[in-house]
mmCIF file of C-alpha atoms in Angstrom:
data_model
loop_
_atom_site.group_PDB
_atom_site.id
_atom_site.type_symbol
_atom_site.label_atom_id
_atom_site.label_comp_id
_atom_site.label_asym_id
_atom_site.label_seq_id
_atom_site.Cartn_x
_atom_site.Cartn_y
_atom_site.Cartn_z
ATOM 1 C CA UNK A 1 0.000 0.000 0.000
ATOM 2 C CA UNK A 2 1.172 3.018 -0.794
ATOM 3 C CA UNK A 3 0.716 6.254 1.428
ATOM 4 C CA UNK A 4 -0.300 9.739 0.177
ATOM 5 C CA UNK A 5 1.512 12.476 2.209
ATOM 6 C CA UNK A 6 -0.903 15.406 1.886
ATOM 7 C CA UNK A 7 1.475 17.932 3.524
ATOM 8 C CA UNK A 8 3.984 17.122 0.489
ATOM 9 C CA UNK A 9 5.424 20.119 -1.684
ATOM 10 C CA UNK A 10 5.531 18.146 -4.626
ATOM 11 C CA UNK A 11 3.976 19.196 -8.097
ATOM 12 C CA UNK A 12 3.587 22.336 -6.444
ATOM 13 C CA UNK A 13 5.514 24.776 -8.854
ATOM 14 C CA UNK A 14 4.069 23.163 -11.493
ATOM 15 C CA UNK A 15 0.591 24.217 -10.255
ATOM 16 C CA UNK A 16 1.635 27.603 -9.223
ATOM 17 C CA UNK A 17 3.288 28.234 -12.673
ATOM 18 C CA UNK A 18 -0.059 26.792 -14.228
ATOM 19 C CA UNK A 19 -2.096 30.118 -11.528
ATOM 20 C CA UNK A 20 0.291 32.356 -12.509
ATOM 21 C CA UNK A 21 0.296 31.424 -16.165
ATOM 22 C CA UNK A 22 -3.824 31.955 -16.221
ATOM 23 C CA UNK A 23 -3.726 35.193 -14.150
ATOM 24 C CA UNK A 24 -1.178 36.799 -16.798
ATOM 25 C CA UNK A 25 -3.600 35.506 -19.523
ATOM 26 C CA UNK A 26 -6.550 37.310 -17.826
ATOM 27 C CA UNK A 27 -4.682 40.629 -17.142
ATOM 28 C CA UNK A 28 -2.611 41.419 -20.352
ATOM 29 C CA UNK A 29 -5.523 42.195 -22.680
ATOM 30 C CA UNK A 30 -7.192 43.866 -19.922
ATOM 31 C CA UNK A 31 -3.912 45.864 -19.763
ATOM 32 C CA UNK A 32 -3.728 46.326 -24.146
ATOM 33 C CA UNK A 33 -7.718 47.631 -23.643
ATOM 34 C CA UNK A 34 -6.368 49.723 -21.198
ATOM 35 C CA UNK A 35 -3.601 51.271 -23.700
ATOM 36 C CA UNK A 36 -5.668 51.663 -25.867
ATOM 37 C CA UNK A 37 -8.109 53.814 -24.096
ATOM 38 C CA UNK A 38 -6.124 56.183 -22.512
ATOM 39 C CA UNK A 39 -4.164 56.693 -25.812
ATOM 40 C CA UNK A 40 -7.975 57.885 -27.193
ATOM 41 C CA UNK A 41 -8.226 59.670 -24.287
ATOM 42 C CA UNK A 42 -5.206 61.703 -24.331
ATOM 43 C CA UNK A 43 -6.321 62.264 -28.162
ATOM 44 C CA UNK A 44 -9.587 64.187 -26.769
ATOM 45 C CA UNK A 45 -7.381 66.526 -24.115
ATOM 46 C CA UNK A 46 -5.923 68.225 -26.928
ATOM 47 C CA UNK A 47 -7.181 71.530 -26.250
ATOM 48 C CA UNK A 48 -6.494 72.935 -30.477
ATOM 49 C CA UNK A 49 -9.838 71.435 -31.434
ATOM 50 C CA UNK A 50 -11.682 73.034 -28.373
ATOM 51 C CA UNK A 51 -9.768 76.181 -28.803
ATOM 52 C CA UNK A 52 -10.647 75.959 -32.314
ATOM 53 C CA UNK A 53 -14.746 75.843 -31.585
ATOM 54 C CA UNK A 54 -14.523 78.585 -29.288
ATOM 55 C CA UNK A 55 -12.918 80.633 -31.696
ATOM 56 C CA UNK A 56 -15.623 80.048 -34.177
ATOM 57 C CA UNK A 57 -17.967 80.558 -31.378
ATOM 58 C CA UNK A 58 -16.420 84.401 -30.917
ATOM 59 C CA UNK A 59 -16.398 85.241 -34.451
ATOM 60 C CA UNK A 60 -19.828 84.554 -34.843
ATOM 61 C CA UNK A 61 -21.177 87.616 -33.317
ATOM 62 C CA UNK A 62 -18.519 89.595 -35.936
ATOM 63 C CA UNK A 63 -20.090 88.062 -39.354
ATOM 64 C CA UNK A 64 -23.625 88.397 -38.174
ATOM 65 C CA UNK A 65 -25.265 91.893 -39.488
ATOM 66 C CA UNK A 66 -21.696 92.922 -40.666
ATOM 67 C CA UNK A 67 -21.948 95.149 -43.935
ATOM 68 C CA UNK A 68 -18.737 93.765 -46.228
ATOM 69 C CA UNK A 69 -16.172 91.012 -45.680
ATOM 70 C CA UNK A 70 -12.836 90.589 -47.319
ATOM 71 C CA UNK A 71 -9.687 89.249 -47.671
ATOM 72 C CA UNK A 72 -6.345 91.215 -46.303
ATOM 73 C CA UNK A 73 -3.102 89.645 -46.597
ATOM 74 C CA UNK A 74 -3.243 87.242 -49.542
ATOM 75 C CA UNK A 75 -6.068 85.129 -47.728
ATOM 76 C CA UNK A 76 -3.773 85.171 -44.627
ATOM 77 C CA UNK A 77 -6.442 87.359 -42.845
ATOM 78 C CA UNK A 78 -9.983 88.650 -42.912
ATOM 79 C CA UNK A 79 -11.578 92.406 -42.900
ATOM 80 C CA UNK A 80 -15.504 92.681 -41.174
ATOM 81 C CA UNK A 81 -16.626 95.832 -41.826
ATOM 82 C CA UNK A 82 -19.742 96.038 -39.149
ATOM 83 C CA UNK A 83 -21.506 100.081 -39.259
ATOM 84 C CA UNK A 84 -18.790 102.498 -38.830
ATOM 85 C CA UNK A 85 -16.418 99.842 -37.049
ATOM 86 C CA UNK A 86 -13.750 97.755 -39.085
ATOM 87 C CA UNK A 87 -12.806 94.605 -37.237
ATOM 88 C CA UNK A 88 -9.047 92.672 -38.629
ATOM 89 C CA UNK A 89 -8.845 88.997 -38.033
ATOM 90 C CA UNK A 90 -5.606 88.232 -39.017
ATOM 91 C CA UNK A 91 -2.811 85.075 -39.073
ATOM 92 C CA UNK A 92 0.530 86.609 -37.513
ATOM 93 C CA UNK A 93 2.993 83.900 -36.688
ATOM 94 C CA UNK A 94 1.410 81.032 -34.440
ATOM 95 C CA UNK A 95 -1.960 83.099 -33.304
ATOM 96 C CA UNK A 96 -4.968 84.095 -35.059
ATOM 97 C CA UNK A 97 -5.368 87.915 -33.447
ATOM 98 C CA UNK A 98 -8.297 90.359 -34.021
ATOM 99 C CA UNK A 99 -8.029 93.951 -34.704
ATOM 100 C CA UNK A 100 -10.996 96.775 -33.922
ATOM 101 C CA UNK A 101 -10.664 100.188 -35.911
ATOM 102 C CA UNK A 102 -6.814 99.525 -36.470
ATOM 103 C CA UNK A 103 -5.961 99.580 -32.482
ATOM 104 C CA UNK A 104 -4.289 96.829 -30.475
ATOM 105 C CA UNK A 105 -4.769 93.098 -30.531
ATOM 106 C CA UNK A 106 -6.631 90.598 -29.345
ATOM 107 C CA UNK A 107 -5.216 87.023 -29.687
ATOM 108 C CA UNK A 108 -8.310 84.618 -30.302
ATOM 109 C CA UNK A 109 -6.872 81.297 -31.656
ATOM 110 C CA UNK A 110 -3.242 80.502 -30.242
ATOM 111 C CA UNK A 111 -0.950 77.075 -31.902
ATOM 112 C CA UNK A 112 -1.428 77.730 -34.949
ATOM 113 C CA UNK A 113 0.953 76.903 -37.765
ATOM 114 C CA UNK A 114 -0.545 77.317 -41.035
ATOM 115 C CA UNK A 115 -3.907 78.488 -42.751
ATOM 116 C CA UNK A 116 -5.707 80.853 -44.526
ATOM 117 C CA UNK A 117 -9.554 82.150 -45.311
ATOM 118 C CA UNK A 118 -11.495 82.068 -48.302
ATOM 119 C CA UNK A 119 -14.992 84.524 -49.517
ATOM 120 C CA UNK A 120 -16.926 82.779 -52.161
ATOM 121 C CA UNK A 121 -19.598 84.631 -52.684
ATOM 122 C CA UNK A 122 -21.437 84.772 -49.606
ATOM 123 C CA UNK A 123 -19.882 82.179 -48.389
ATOM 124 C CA UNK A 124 -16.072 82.164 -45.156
ATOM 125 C CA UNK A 125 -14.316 79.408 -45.321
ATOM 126 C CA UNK A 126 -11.689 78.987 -42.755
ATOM 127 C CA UNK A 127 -8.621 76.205 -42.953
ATOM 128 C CA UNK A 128 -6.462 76.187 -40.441
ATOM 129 C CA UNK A 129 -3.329 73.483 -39.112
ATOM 130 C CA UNK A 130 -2.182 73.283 -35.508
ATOM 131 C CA UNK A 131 1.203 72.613 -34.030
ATOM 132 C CA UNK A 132 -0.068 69.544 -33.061
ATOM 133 C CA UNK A 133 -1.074 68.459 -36.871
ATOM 134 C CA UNK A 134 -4.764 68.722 -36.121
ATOM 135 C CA UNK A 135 -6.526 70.077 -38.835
ATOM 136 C CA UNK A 136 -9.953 72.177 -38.622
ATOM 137 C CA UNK A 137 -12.125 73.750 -40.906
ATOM 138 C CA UNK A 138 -15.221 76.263 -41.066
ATOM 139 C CA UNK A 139 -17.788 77.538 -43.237
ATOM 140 C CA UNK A 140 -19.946 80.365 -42.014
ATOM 141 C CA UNK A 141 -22.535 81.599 -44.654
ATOM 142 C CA UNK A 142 -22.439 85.791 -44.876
ATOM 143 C CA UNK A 143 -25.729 88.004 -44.607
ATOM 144 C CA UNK A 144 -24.530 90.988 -46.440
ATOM 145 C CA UNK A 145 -26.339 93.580 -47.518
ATOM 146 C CA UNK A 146 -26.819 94.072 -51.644
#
């Protein structure tokens, strides 16, 4: 007869190795999911796209009732003509400033590396590029006077 020592170590590596084994199994795609979210996540905290919607928030108020609107600076900025006031909304460097009746400036967009407007018709178009290589775009539709 043979006798069974319960209290025995044997085998037992092999069965820890087999726990250990199953618990790395369960937790690396937990960890790639993981990854993978906060990688989206960190996509949504960059603050150029919300900058961006603020700034077509502000210039809103600007195109709406304004009398002309043109382009200054080879498409590199815009000219709102509004009654007797003349507002500049310009590209200078890495910021999109504004301009009222040719005194200081106002920055309203800031990260910017490259863009420019477009009137067609009665129709803005703003393209712009951030630093971070985000790319946003606008379309406002003009109520000018004939």
């Amino acid at each position: 007869m043979h006798r069974v020592n319960i209290r025995s170590s044997n085998g037992f590596a092999f069965l820890d190795s087999l726990l250990e084994l199953l618990a790395l199994s369960v937790m690396l795609p937990l960890a790639a999911m993981f990854y993978l979210f906060s990688t989206q996540f960190l996509v949504e905290l960059d603050s150029s796209a919300t900058e961006f919607r603020l700034f077509t928030l502000e210039l809103q108020p600007y195109l709406e009732g304004s009398d002309r609107v043109y382009l200054t600076l080879k498409g590199k900025g815009v000219r709102i003509v509004k009654g007797k006031t003349v507002y500049d909304i310009e590209l200078n460097g890495t910021v999109i400033r504004k301009r009222k009746a040719g005194l200081g400036h106002e920055i309203m967009l800031t990260d910017v590396k490259g863009g420019h407007f477009e009137v067609e018709g009665d129709r803005l178009k703003i393209q712009l590029e951030f630093q971070s290589g985000a790319k946003e775009e606008a379309d406002y539709a003009l109520s000018l006077p004939d």
